[in-house]
Amino acid sequence: MKLILLGAPGAGKGTQAEVICERLAIPAISTGNIIREALKSGTEMGLRAKSYMEEGKLVPDEVVIGIIQDRLQQDDCKNGFILDGFPRTIPQAEALDKMGVAIDKVIDLEVSDEAIVERMSGRRVCENCGASYHILYKKPEVEGKCGKCGGALIQRKDDHPDTVRERLRVYHEQTEPLKSYYEKQGKLRVVQGQDAVEETTRLTLAALED
Ligand code: AMP
């Protein structure tokens, strides 16, 4: 199955992507994680993306389209994949279509802006593997430590309130139009994000059957 997870930054796409990835045994591909990795290892692409990312802006389309093109050619994508955080603009969605990638479903995770600002301030991510936690809603077993790889949990620079507001503005302006793009193709399934992660997961898995 070829899936897209759509939704505002902080809507919980990463967490749902992890669940679907295990359930369907297909890779979850996060352009945000790929860019953060590139930044850590200091590649040219990472350096190019750095300022956009830190200011809460989108990295230019041609950069992320190149990333996705390379990633989808890898062997583990043969039986499908979940795209988390791509596409984020209409030209990115059009590029996927042009690559001949036939998306089966687009899950749109809906969460209000106020809830997102509150969530983001409590979000912590593993600096090693990128797994996502929350100081109230998804606590790690050991405080400050990733349950998957033991890495340190940190707050992302772009999760600070001012940057979050900018990311939400960019989301409404550039990413939200994708909802009608995929609705017209009959692929959109809307999931209302819930306070309890397990409940959102239940709704997401039901939407996959729909
Ligand atoms: P994320 O982890 O998905 O919230 O992504 C973090 C940041 O990476 C975004 O705020 C953008 O700066 C950049 N980014 C990730 N995916 C994309 C994309 N598809 N298009 C443009 N920029 C992206």
PDB file of C-alpha atoms and ligand atoms in Angstrom:
ATOM      1  CA  MET A   1       0.000   0.000   0.000  1.00  0.00           C
ATOM      2  CA  LYS A   2       1.260   3.472  -0.903  1.00  0.00           C
ATOM      3  CA  LEU A   3       0.136   6.019   1.644  1.00  0.00           C
ATOM      4  CA  ILE A   4       0.501   9.685   2.424  1.00  0.00           C
ATOM      5  CA  LEU A   5       0.038  11.141   5.915  1.00  0.00           C
ATOM      6  CA  LEU A   6      -1.164  14.697   5.683  1.00  0.00           C
ATOM      7  CA  GLY A   7      -1.629  17.118   8.565  1.00  0.00           C
ATOM      8  CA  ALA A   8      -0.233  20.149  10.310  1.00  0.00           C
ATOM      9  CA  PRO A   9       3.183  19.985  11.948  1.00  0.00           C
ATOM     10  CA  GLY A  10       2.664  18.400  15.352  1.00  0.00           C
ATOM     11  CA  ALA A  11      -0.601  16.684  14.411  1.00  0.00           C
ATOM     12  CA  GLY A  12       0.979  13.331  15.260  1.00  0.00           C
ATOM     13  CA  LYS A  13       1.900  12.100  11.777  1.00  0.00           C
ATOM     14  CA  GLY A  14       5.193  10.592  12.937  1.00  0.00           C
ATOM     15  CA  THR A  15       3.540   8.518  15.641  1.00  0.00           C
ATOM     16  CA  GLN A  16       0.837   7.210  13.288  1.00  0.00           C
ATOM     17  CA  ALA A  17       3.469   6.516  10.631  1.00  0.00           C
ATOM     18  CA  GLU A  18       5.363   4.298  13.109  1.00  0.00           C
ATOM     19  CA  VAL A  19       2.204   2.284  13.860  1.00  0.00           C
ATOM     20  CA  ILE A  20       1.295   1.798  10.190  1.00  0.00           C
ATOM     21  CA  CYS A  21       4.894   0.931   9.379  1.00  0.00           C
ATOM     22  CA  GLU A  22       4.795  -1.963  11.889  1.00  0.00           C
ATOM     23  CA  ARG A  23       1.268  -3.051  11.014  1.00  0.00           C
ATOM     24  CA  LEU A  24       1.770  -3.195   7.248  1.00  0.00           C
ATOM     25  CA  ALA A  25       5.526  -3.896   7.250  1.00  0.00           C
ATOM     26  CA  ILE A  26       6.247  -1.018   4.898  1.00  0.00           C
ATOM     27  CA  PRO A  27       8.806   1.757   5.475  1.00  0.00           C
ATOM     28  CA  ALA A  28       7.776   5.125   6.892  1.00  0.00           C
ATOM     29  CA  ILE A  29       9.574   7.882   5.031  1.00  0.00           C
ATOM     30  CA  SER A  30       9.869  11.246   6.731  1.00  0.00           C
ATOM     31  CA  THR A  31      11.443  14.016   4.670  1.00  0.00           C
ATOM     32  CA  GLY A  32      11.919  15.970   7.932  1.00  0.00           C
ATOM     33  CA  ASN A  33      13.982  13.097   9.411  1.00  0.00           C
ATOM     34  CA  ILE A  34      16.008  12.711   6.200  1.00  0.00           C
ATOM     35  CA  ILE A  35      16.802  16.432   6.194  1.00  0.00           C
ATOM     36  CA  ARG A  36      17.711  16.412   9.912  1.00  0.00           C
ATOM     37  CA  GLU A  37      20.066  13.460   9.260  1.00  0.00           C
ATOM     38  CA  ALA A  38      21.677  15.337   6.367  1.00  0.00           C
ATOM     39  CA  LEU A  39      22.093  18.360   8.632  1.00  0.00           C
ATOM     40  CA  LYS A  40      23.751  16.254  11.340  1.00  0.00           C
ATOM     41  CA  SER A  41      26.203  14.740   8.892  1.00  0.00           C
ATOM     42  CA  GLY A  42      26.851  18.138   7.309  1.00  0.00           C
ATOM     43  CA  THR A  43      26.060  17.210   3.696  1.00  0.00           C
ATOM     44  CA  GLU A  44      25.568  19.920   1.084  1.00  0.00           C
ATOM     45  CA  MET A  45      21.818  19.257   0.998  1.00  0.00           C
ATOM     46  CA  GLY A  46      21.674  19.522   4.801  1.00  0.00           C
ATOM     47  CA  LEU A  47      23.440  22.856   4.762  1.00  0.00           C
ATOM     48  CA  ARG A  48      21.120  24.144   2.055  1.00  0.00           C
ATOM     49  CA  ALA A  49      18.070  23.163   4.089  1.00  0.00           C
ATOM     50  CA  LYS A  50      19.308  24.449   7.469  1.00  0.00           C
ATOM     51  CA  SER A  51      18.104  28.070   7.462  1.00  0.00           C
ATOM     52  CA  TYR A  52      14.695  27.234   5.976  1.00  0.00           C
ATOM     53  CA  MET A  53      14.112  24.580   8.573  1.00  0.00           C
ATOM     54  CA  GLU A  54      15.217  26.660  11.539  1.00  0.00           C
ATOM     55  CA  GLU A  55      12.929  29.515  10.503  1.00  0.00           C
ATOM     56  CA  GLY A  56       9.934  27.203  10.115  1.00  0.00           C
ATOM     57  CA  LYS A  57       9.866  27.666   6.326  1.00  0.00           C
ATOM     58  CA  LEU A  58       9.611  24.949   3.700  1.00  0.00           C
ATOM     59  CA  VAL A  59      12.778  23.702   2.049  1.00  0.00           C
ATOM     60  CA  PRO A  60      12.625  24.416  -1.731  1.00  0.00           C
ATOM     61  CA  ASP A  61      10.544  21.928  -3.715  1.00  0.00           C
ATOM     62  CA  GLU A  62      13.393  20.746  -5.955  1.00  0.00           C
ATOM     63  CA  VAL A  63      15.449  19.709  -2.907  1.00  0.00           C
ATOM     64  CA  VAL A  64      12.736  17.584  -1.272  1.00  0.00           C
ATOM     65  CA  ILE A  65      11.514  16.177  -4.585  1.00  0.00           C
ATOM     66  CA  GLY A  66      15.095  14.980  -5.242  1.00  0.00           C
ATOM     67  CA  ILE A  67      15.223  13.373  -1.779  1.00  0.00           C
ATOM     68  CA  ILE A  68      11.959  11.486  -2.356  1.00  0.00           C
ATOM     69  CA  GLN A  69      12.898  10.422  -5.865  1.00  0.00           C
ATOM     70  CA  ASP A  70      16.094   8.782  -4.543  1.00  0.00           C
ATOM     71  CA  ARG A  71      14.422   7.239  -1.502  1.00  0.00           C
ATOM     72  CA  LEU A  72      11.520   5.639  -3.397  1.00  0.00           C
ATOM     73  CA  GLN A  73      13.958   3.853  -5.698  1.00  0.00           C
ATOM     74  CA  GLN A  74      15.353   1.847  -2.799  1.00  0.00           C
ATOM     75  CA  ASP A  75      14.465  -1.829  -2.518  1.00  0.00           C
ATOM     76  CA  ASP A  76      12.410  -1.602   0.678  1.00  0.00           C
ATOM     77  CA  CYS A  77       9.816   0.582  -1.092  1.00  0.00           C
ATOM     78  CA  LYS A  78       8.820  -2.158  -3.544  1.00  0.00           C
ATOM     79  CA  ASN A  79       5.756  -3.261  -1.569  1.00  0.00           C
ATOM     80  CA  GLY A  80       4.664   0.198  -0.588  1.00  0.00           C
ATOM     81  CA  PHE A  81       5.503   2.970   1.864  1.00  0.00           C
ATOM     82  CA  ILE A  82       4.078   5.726   4.038  1.00  0.00           C
ATOM     83  CA  LEU A  83       5.107   9.271   3.279  1.00  0.00           C
ATOM     84  CA  ASP A  84       5.193  11.412   6.419  1.00  0.00           C
ATOM     85  CA  GLY A  85       5.645  15.105   5.648  1.00  0.00           C
ATOM     86  CA  PHE A  86       5.718  14.811   1.859  1.00  0.00           C
ATOM     87  CA  PRO A  87       4.138  16.214  -0.249  1.00  0.00           C
ATOM     88  CA  ARG A  88       3.730  19.595   1.449  1.00  0.00           C
ATOM     89  CA  THR A  89       2.975  21.712  -1.630  1.00  0.00           C
ATOM     90  CA  ILE A  90       0.947  21.237  -4.817  1.00  0.00           C
ATOM     91  CA  PRO A  91       4.124  21.121  -7.006  1.00  0.00           C
ATOM     92  CA  GLN A  92       5.461  18.300  -4.772  1.00  0.00           C
ATOM     93  CA  ALA A  93       2.211  16.334  -5.224  1.00  0.00           C
ATOM     94  CA  GLU A  94       2.377  16.918  -8.970  1.00  0.00           C
ATOM     95  CA  ALA A  95       5.986  15.690  -8.985  1.00  0.00           C
ATOM     96  CA  LEU A  96       4.863  12.424  -7.317  1.00  0.00           C
ATOM     97  CA  ASP A  97       2.200  11.995 -10.007  1.00  0.00           C
ATOM     98  CA  LYS A  98       4.798  12.659 -12.712  1.00  0.00           C
ATOM     99  CA  MET A  99       7.107  10.019 -11.198  1.00  0.00           C
ATOM    100  CA  GLY A 100       4.252   7.566 -11.799  1.00  0.00           C
ATOM    101  CA  VAL A 101       3.758   6.878  -8.091  1.00  0.00           C
ATOM    102  CA  ALA A 102       0.180   5.610  -7.667  1.00  0.00           C
ATOM    103  CA  ILE A 103      -0.898   6.643  -4.174  1.00  0.00           C
ATOM    104  CA  ASP A 104      -3.674   4.463  -2.702  1.00  0.00           C
ATOM    105  CA  LYS A 105      -4.799   6.606   0.205  1.00  0.00           C
ATOM    106  CA  VAL A 106      -4.125   9.905   1.891  1.00  0.00           C
ATOM    107  CA  ILE A 107      -4.809  10.043   5.625  1.00  0.00           C
ATOM    108  CA  ASP A 108      -5.419  13.588   6.813  1.00  0.00           C
ATOM    109  CA  LEU A 109      -4.864  14.009  10.562  1.00  0.00           C
ATOM    110  CA  GLU A 110      -6.923  16.970  11.781  1.00  0.00           C
ATOM    111  CA  VAL A 111      -5.885  18.803  14.945  1.00  0.00           C
ATOM    112  CA  SER A 112      -6.739  22.408  15.878  1.00  0.00           C
ATOM    113  CA  ASP A 113      -4.012  25.065  15.860  1.00  0.00           C
ATOM    114  CA  GLU A 114      -4.418  25.695  19.607  1.00  0.00           C
ATOM    115  CA  ALA A 115      -3.980  22.016  20.409  1.00  0.00           C
ATOM    116  CA  ILE A 116      -0.918  21.916  18.167  1.00  0.00           C
ATOM    117  CA  VAL A 117       0.812  24.861  19.859  1.00  0.00           C
ATOM    118  CA  GLU A 118       0.179  23.166  23.213  1.00  0.00           C
ATOM    119  CA  ARG A 119       1.420  19.789  21.982  1.00  0.00           C
ATOM    120  CA  MET A 120       4.551  21.103  20.315  1.00  0.00           C
ATOM    121  CA  SER A 121       5.783  22.800  23.462  1.00  0.00           C
ATOM    122  CA  GLY A 122       5.761  19.377  25.156  1.00  0.00           C
ATOM    123  CA  ARG A 123       7.164  17.388  22.274  1.00  0.00           C
ATOM    124  CA  ARG A 124      10.553  15.742  22.693  1.00  0.00           C
ATOM    125  CA  VAL A 125      12.398  13.763  20.035  1.00  0.00           C
ATOM    126  CA  CYS A 126      15.247  11.298  20.207  1.00  0.00           C
ATOM    127  CA  GLU A 127      18.378  12.989  18.904  1.00  0.00           C
ATOM    128  CA  ASN A 128      19.618   9.618  17.706  1.00  0.00           C
ATOM    129  CA  CYS A 129      16.696   7.833  15.979  1.00  0.00           C
ATOM    130  CA  GLY A 130      14.096  10.624  15.681  1.00  0.00           C
ATOM    131  CA  ALA A 131      11.348   8.798  17.669  1.00  0.00           C
ATOM    132  CA  SER A 132       8.789  11.203  19.047  1.00  0.00           C
ATOM    133  CA  TYR A 133       7.562  11.593  22.670  1.00  0.00           C
ATOM    134  CA  HIS A 134       5.501  14.055  24.709  1.00  0.00           C
ATOM    135  CA  ILE A 135       6.093  15.116  28.290  1.00  0.00           C
ATOM    136  CA  LEU A 136       2.374  14.593  29.101  1.00  0.00           C
ATOM    137  CA  TYR A 137       0.781  12.389  26.442  1.00  0.00           C
ATOM    138  CA  LYS A 138       3.498   9.974  25.381  1.00  0.00           C
ATOM    139  CA  LYS A 139       6.032   9.731  28.158  1.00  0.00           C
ATOM    140  CA  PRO A 140       9.161   7.640  27.688  1.00  0.00           C
ATOM    141  CA  GLU A 141       9.633   4.853  30.247  1.00  0.00           C
ATOM    142  CA  VAL A 142      12.785   6.521  31.534  1.00  0.00           C
ATOM    143  CA  GLU A 143      12.646  10.328  31.641  1.00  0.00           C
ATOM    144  CA  GLY A 144      14.779  11.984  28.973  1.00  0.00           C
ATOM    145  CA  LYS A 145      15.711   8.675  27.339  1.00  0.00           C
ATOM    146  CA  CYS A 146      14.430   7.052  24.141  1.00  0.00           C
ATOM    147  CA  GLY A 147      12.670   3.715  24.742  1.00  0.00           C
ATOM    148  CA  LYS A 148      13.789   2.436  21.348  1.00  0.00           C
ATOM    149  CA  CYS A 149      17.493   3.179  21.181  1.00  0.00           C
ATOM    150  CA  GLY A 150      18.430   4.795  24.494  1.00  0.00           C
ATOM    151  CA  GLY A 151      19.269   8.136  22.819  1.00  0.00           C
ATOM    152  CA  ALA A 152      18.775  11.472  24.585  1.00  0.00           C
ATOM    153  CA  LEU A 153      15.402  13.217  24.176  1.00  0.00           C
ATOM    154  CA  ILE A 154      15.619  16.849  23.143  1.00  0.00           C
ATOM    155  CA  GLN A 155      13.289  19.669  22.082  1.00  0.00           C
ATOM    156  CA  ARG A 156      13.620  20.480  18.398  1.00  0.00           C
ATOM    157  CA  LYS A 157      14.660  24.064  17.675  1.00  0.00           C
ATOM    158  CA  ASP A 158      11.686  24.429  15.344  1.00  0.00           C
ATOM    159  CA  ASP A 159       9.268  23.324  18.104  1.00  0.00           C
ATOM    160  CA  HIS A 160       9.688  26.655  19.924  1.00  0.00           C
ATOM    161  CA  PRO A 161       6.388  28.636  19.989  1.00  0.00           C
ATOM    162  CA  ASP A 162       7.312  31.416  17.502  1.00  0.00           C
ATOM    163  CA  THR A 163       8.588  28.916  14.954  1.00  0.00           C
ATOM    164  CA  VAL A 164       5.533  26.725  15.516  1.00  0.00           C
ATOM    165  CA  ARG A 165       3.245  29.642  14.674  1.00  0.00           C
ATOM    166  CA  GLU A 166       5.224  30.273  11.471  1.00  0.00           C
ATOM    167  CA  ARG A 167       5.075  26.566  10.563  1.00  0.00           C
ATOM    168  CA  LEU A 168       1.292  26.610  11.068  1.00  0.00           C
ATOM    169  CA  ARG A 169       0.965  29.684   8.844  1.00  0.00           C
ATOM    170  CA  VAL A 170       3.006  27.950   6.120  1.00  0.00           C
ATOM    171  CA  TYR A 171       0.916  24.786   6.578  1.00  0.00           C
ATOM    172  CA  HIS A 172      -2.398  26.595   6.041  1.00  0.00           C
ATOM    173  CA  GLU A 173      -1.055  28.514   3.066  1.00  0.00           C
ATOM    174  CA  GLN A 174       0.882  25.837   1.191  1.00  0.00           C
ATOM    175  CA  THR A 175      -0.006  22.369   2.473  1.00  0.00           C
ATOM    176  CA  GLU A 176      -3.721  22.545   3.243  1.00  0.00           C
ATOM    177  CA  PRO A 177      -4.664  22.908  -0.469  1.00  0.00           C
ATOM    178  CA  LEU A 178      -3.475  19.295  -0.849  1.00  0.00           C
ATOM    179  CA  LYS A 179      -6.638  18.162   0.921  1.00  0.00           C
ATOM    180  CA  SER A 180      -8.823  19.166  -1.996  1.00  0.00           C
ATOM    181  CA  TYR A 181      -6.162  17.950  -4.466  1.00  0.00           C
ATOM    182  CA  TYR A 182      -6.518  14.406  -3.079  1.00  0.00           C
ATOM    183  CA  GLU A 183     -10.213  14.676  -2.298  1.00  0.00           C
ATOM    184  CA  LYS A 184     -10.829  15.236  -6.010  1.00  0.00           C
ATOM    185  CA  GLN A 185      -8.927  12.004  -6.672  1.00  0.00           C
ATOM    186  CA  GLY A 186     -11.166  10.184  -4.126  1.00  0.00           C
ATOM    187  CA  LYS A 187      -8.165   9.294  -1.960  1.00  0.00           C
ATOM    188  CA  LEU A 188      -8.641  11.507   1.088  1.00  0.00           C
ATOM    189  CA  ARG A 189      -9.626   9.973   4.448  1.00  0.00           C
ATOM    190  CA  VAL A 190     -10.018  12.411   7.335  1.00  0.00           C
ATOM    191  CA  VAL A 191      -9.065  11.339  10.878  1.00  0.00           C
ATOM    192  CA  GLN A 192      -9.841  13.626  13.817  1.00  0.00           C
ATOM    193  CA  GLY A 193      -6.803  13.598  16.094  1.00  0.00           C
ATOM    194  CA  GLN A 194      -7.722  12.680  19.679  1.00  0.00           C
ATOM    195  CA  ASP A 195      -6.044  13.516  22.996  1.00  0.00           C
ATOM    196  CA  ALA A 196      -5.336   9.826  23.560  1.00  0.00           C
ATOM    197  CA  VAL A 197      -2.801   8.585  21.008  1.00  0.00           C
ATOM    198  CA  GLU A 198      -4.265   5.037  21.044  1.00  0.00           C
ATOM    199  CA  GLU A 199      -7.657   6.430  20.062  1.00  0.00           C
ATOM    200  CA  THR A 200      -6.166   8.332  17.099  1.00  0.00           C
ATOM    201  CA  THR A 201      -4.374   5.131  16.104  1.00  0.00           C
ATOM    202  CA  ARG A 202      -7.645   3.188  16.191  1.00  0.00           C
ATOM    203  CA  LEU A 203      -9.249   5.775  13.882  1.00  0.00           C
ATOM    204  CA  THR A 204      -6.215   5.787  11.558  1.00  0.00           C
ATOM    205  CA  LEU A 205      -6.229   1.992  11.204  1.00  0.00           C
ATOM    206  CA  ALA A 206      -9.990   2.081  10.530  1.00  0.00           C
ATOM    207  CA  ALA A 207      -9.406   4.718   7.827  1.00  0.00           C
ATOM    208  CA  LEU A 208      -6.947   2.381   6.097  1.00  0.00           C
ATOM    209  CA  GLU A 209      -9.717  -0.234   5.750  1.00  0.00           C
ATOM    210  CA  ASP A 210     -12.182   2.323   4.424  1.00  0.00           C
TER     211      ASP A 210
HETATM  212  P1  AMP B   1       8.858  17.763   9.851  1.00  0.00           P
HETATM  213  O1  AMP B   1       9.762  16.963  10.705  1.00  0.00           O
HETATM  214  O2  AMP B   1       8.088  16.912   8.871  1.00  0.00           O
HETATM  215  O3  AMP B   1       7.959  18.683  10.637  1.00  0.00           O
HETATM  216  O4  AMP B   1       9.794  18.699   8.944  1.00  0.00           O
HETATM  217  C1  AMP B   1      10.663  19.645   9.535  1.00  0.00           C
HETATM  218  C2  AMP B   1      11.067  20.697   8.535  1.00  0.00           C
HETATM  219  O5  AMP B   1      11.737  20.077   7.414  1.00  0.00           O
HETATM  220  C3  AMP B   1       9.936  21.487   7.894  1.00  0.00           C
HETATM  221  O6  AMP B   1       9.507  22.543   8.714  1.00  0.00           O
HETATM  222  C4  AMP B   1      10.605  21.969   6.614  1.00  0.00           C
HETATM  223  O7  AMP B   1      11.515  23.022   6.854  1.00  0.00           O
HETATM  224  C5  AMP B   1      11.417  20.734   6.211  1.00  0.00           C
HETATM  225  N1  AMP B   1      10.608  19.816   5.364  1.00  0.00           N
HETATM  226  C6  AMP B   1      10.254  18.524   5.655  1.00  0.00           C
HETATM  227  N2  AMP B   1       9.516  17.984   4.659  1.00  0.00           N
HETATM  228  C7  AMP B   1       9.379  18.953   3.725  1.00  0.00           C
HETATM  229  C8  AMP B   1       8.716  19.044   2.478  1.00  0.00           C
HETATM  230  N3  AMP B   1       8.012  18.012   1.973  1.00  0.00           N
HETATM  231  N4  AMP B   1       8.804  20.217   1.774  1.00  0.00           N
HETATM  232  C9  AMP B   1       9.511  21.264   2.246  1.00  0.00           C
HETATM  233  N5  AMP B   1      10.142  21.262   3.425  1.00  0.00           N
HETATM  234  C10 AMP B   1      10.091  20.125   4.169  1.00  0.00           C
END
